[in-house]
Amino acid sequence: EPEVTQTPSHQVTQMGQEVILRCVPISNHLYFYWYRQILGQKVEFLVSFYNNEISEKSEIFDDQFSVERPDGSNFTLKIRSTKLEDSAMYFCASNRGYEQYFGPGTRLTVT
Amino acid sequence: RKEVEQDPGPFNVPEGATVAFNCTYSNSASQSFFWYRQDCRKEPKLLMSVYSSGNEDGRFTAQLNRASQYISLLIRDSKLSDSATYLCVVNGLGNQGGKLIFGQGTELSVKP
């Protein structure tokens, strides 16, 4: 069964550094998303992406964040200058129909 | 009012018990509804979509009441492996590219 994959599984970085989180969505899916979950809190939407452009973003997704689909398979989330409060699990998701499927997540720790 | 609100839990039940989770949503225009389960520090996994007519998948039954903006999940004959956090999720726009809005989750612990 096809799955969404994400790398790395855990990323530790220092405050102010740039990080890139990578995702490979399910191959025939058309819509791609990033969500995050701070420890002990609910899953929150960050951004959706369709047809090579952002279709919606939340207020969390400020100028420090960007997304890209550099080739036919990868979907990346870049955080330009990380803050302590960016520490969270970041989940990528994709869908073709109405049901979204999530990758295993990247645990980002900002020190 | 929270966009998606769930029973806070935790629910501690013995194996074989029937347990029900409730959820309400605030946006009456919402069109698509789901239950996901999340194991500790793992990704949300789709359990089932929720349809107006109600739907059943083995031991799991989901119901939707649009008039009351209420969604439920019933688990019958609970197993140890059902222990997880159950997430009530709403697609705000109901379209294929719409963002998902998550509830806080209800933790279930099934004991022997």
Short mmCIF file of N, CA and C in Angstrom, two decimals, chain A residues 31 33 35 37 39-43 45 56 89 91 95-104 107, chain B residues 32 34 36 38 41-44 46 49 51 87 91 93-100 102-104:
data_model
loop_
_atom_site.label_atom_id
_atom_site.label_comp_id
_atom_site.label_asym_id
_atom_site.label_seq_id
_atom_site.Cartn_x
_atom_site.Cartn_y
_atom_site.Cartn_z
N TYR A 31 -2.95 16.89 -4.02
CA TYR A 31 -2.98 17.94 -3.00
C TYR A 31 -1.99 17.56 -1.90
N TYR A 33 0.03 18.85 1.88
CA TYR A 33 -0.18 19.67 3.07
C TYR A 33 0.98 19.51 4.04
N TYR A 35 1.24 19.99 8.31
CA TYR A 35 0.60 20.23 9.59
C TYR A 35 1.70 20.14 10.65
N GLN A 37 2.30 19.58 15.11
CA GLN A 37 1.71 19.25 16.40
C GLN A 37 2.75 19.51 17.48
N LEU A 39 3.99 19.34 21.22
CA LEU A 39 3.80 18.27 22.21
C LEU A 39 2.63 18.59 23.14
N GLY A 40 1.69 17.66 23.21
CA GLY A 40 0.55 17.82 24.11
C GLY A 40 -0.59 18.65 23.54
N GLN A 41 -0.42 19.13 22.30
CA GLN A 41 -1.45 19.99 21.70
C GLN A 41 -2.06 19.30 20.48
N LYS A 42 -3.05 19.95 19.90
CA LYS A 42 -3.72 19.34 18.76
C LYS A 42 -2.93 19.56 17.47
N VAL A 43 -3.27 18.79 16.47
CA VAL A 43 -2.67 18.94 15.15
C VAL A 43 -3.20 20.23 14.52
N PHE A 45 -3.09 22.93 11.09
CA PHE A 45 -2.82 23.12 9.67
C PHE A 45 -1.81 24.24 9.47
N GLU A 56 -3.74 27.50 0.32
CA GLU A 56 -4.19 28.12 1.57
C GLU A 56 -3.07 28.04 2.59
N MET A 89 6.25 18.27 16.13
CA MET A 89 6.20 17.25 15.07
C MET A 89 5.60 17.91 13.84
N PHE A 91 4.02 17.09 10.21
CA PHE A 91 3.45 16.02 9.40
C PHE A 91 3.15 16.54 8.00
N ASN A 95 -3.52 13.92 -0.63
CA ASN A 95 -4.77 13.25 -1.01
C ASN A 95 -5.06 13.47 -2.47
N ARG A 96 -5.95 12.60 -2.95
CA ARG A 96 -6.49 12.77 -4.29
C ARG A 96 -8.00 13.00 -4.17
N GLY A 97 -8.64 12.19 -3.32
CA GLY A 97 -10.06 12.35 -2.98
C GLY A 97 -10.19 13.21 -1.74
N TYR A 98 -11.12 12.86 -0.89
CA TYR A 98 -11.39 13.68 0.30
C TYR A 98 -10.56 13.26 1.51
N GLU A 99 -10.00 12.06 1.47
CA GLU A 99 -9.33 11.53 2.66
C GLU A 99 -7.83 11.81 2.58
N GLN A 100 -7.31 12.46 3.60
CA GLN A 100 -5.89 12.80 3.62
C GLN A 100 -5.12 11.73 4.38
N TYR A 101 -3.94 11.42 3.85
CA TYR A 101 -3.06 10.42 4.45
C TYR A 101 -1.78 11.09 4.90
N PHE A 102 -1.37 10.74 6.11
CA PHE A 102 -0.26 11.43 6.76
C PHE A 102 1.01 10.60 6.72
N GLY A 103 2.14 11.31 6.61
CA GLY A 103 3.43 10.67 6.78
C GLY A 103 3.74 10.49 8.26
N PRO A 104 4.86 9.80 8.56
CA PRO A 104 5.21 9.48 9.95
C PRO A 104 5.71 10.68 10.75
N ARG A 107 10.29 15.01 13.78
CA ARG A 107 10.32 15.69 15.08
C ARG A 107 11.41 16.75 15.01
N SER B 32 -17.22 17.58 5.18
CA SER B 32 -16.58 16.26 5.29
C SER B 32 -16.08 16.06 6.71
N PHE B 34 -14.35 13.12 9.67
CA PHE B 34 -13.52 11.92 9.77
C PHE B 34 -13.21 11.62 11.24
N TYR B 36 -9.87 9.96 13.04
CA TYR B 36 -8.51 9.45 12.93
C TYR B 36 -8.12 8.89 14.28
N GLN B 38 -4.60 8.24 16.72
CA GLN B 38 -3.19 8.62 16.81
C GLN B 38 -2.59 7.88 17.99
N ARG B 41 2.99 9.78 19.82
CA ARG B 41 4.10 10.32 19.03
C ARG B 41 4.15 9.77 17.60
N LYS B 42 2.99 9.33 17.11
CA LYS B 42 2.92 8.85 15.72
C LYS B 42 1.98 9.74 14.93
N GLU B 43 1.89 9.44 13.63
CA GLU B 43 1.03 10.25 12.78
C GLU B 43 -0.44 9.88 12.97
N PRO B 44 -1.35 10.83 12.68
CA PRO B 44 -2.78 10.48 12.64
C PRO B 44 -3.03 9.47 11.52
N LEU B 46 -6.10 7.51 9.42
CA LEU B 46 -7.53 7.55 9.12
C LEU B 46 -8.21 6.28 9.60
N SER B 49 -14.21 7.68 7.46
CA SER B 49 -14.95 8.88 7.10
C SER B 49 -16.34 8.75 7.72
N TYR B 51 -20.37 9.64 7.29
CA TYR B 51 -21.38 10.04 6.32
C TYR B 51 -22.69 10.33 7.03
N LEU B 87 -9.18 11.17 17.22
CA LEU B 87 -9.25 12.56 16.77
C LEU B 87 -10.47 12.76 15.89
N ASN B 91 -13.27 18.71 7.62
CA ASN B 91 -12.76 19.47 6.48
C ASN B 91 -13.67 20.67 6.33
N LEU B 93 -14.07 23.15 4.26
CA LEU B 93 -14.72 23.52 3.02
C LEU B 93 -15.38 22.33 2.35
N GLY B 94 -14.93 21.15 2.73
CA GLY B 94 -15.51 19.96 2.12
C GLY B 94 -14.99 19.67 0.74
N ASN B 95 -14.02 20.45 0.27
CA ASN B 95 -13.48 20.13 -1.06
C ASN B 95 -12.21 19.30 -0.90
N GLN B 96 -11.73 18.79 -2.01
CA GLN B 96 -10.62 17.84 -1.93
C GLN B 96 -9.34 18.50 -1.44
N GLY B 97 -9.18 19.79 -1.64
CA GLY B 97 -7.96 20.46 -1.21
C GLY B 97 -8.11 21.20 0.09
N GLY B 98 -9.19 20.98 0.79
CA GLY B 98 -9.47 21.74 1.99
C GLY B 98 -8.65 21.29 3.18
N LYS B 99 -8.31 22.23 4.04
CA LYS B 99 -7.53 21.90 5.23
C LYS B 99 -8.39 21.09 6.20
N LEU B 100 -7.72 20.27 6.99
CA LEU B 100 -8.39 19.54 8.05
C LEU B 100 -8.28 20.32 9.35
N PHE B 102 -8.63 19.80 13.36
CA PHE B 102 -8.59 18.70 14.32
C PHE B 102 -9.15 19.12 15.67
N GLY B 103 -9.83 18.17 16.32
CA GLY B 103 -10.13 18.32 17.72
C GLY B 103 -8.90 17.99 18.56
N GLN B 104 -9.03 18.23 19.83
CA GLN B 104 -7.92 17.99 20.76
C GLN B 104 -7.64 16.50 20.94
#
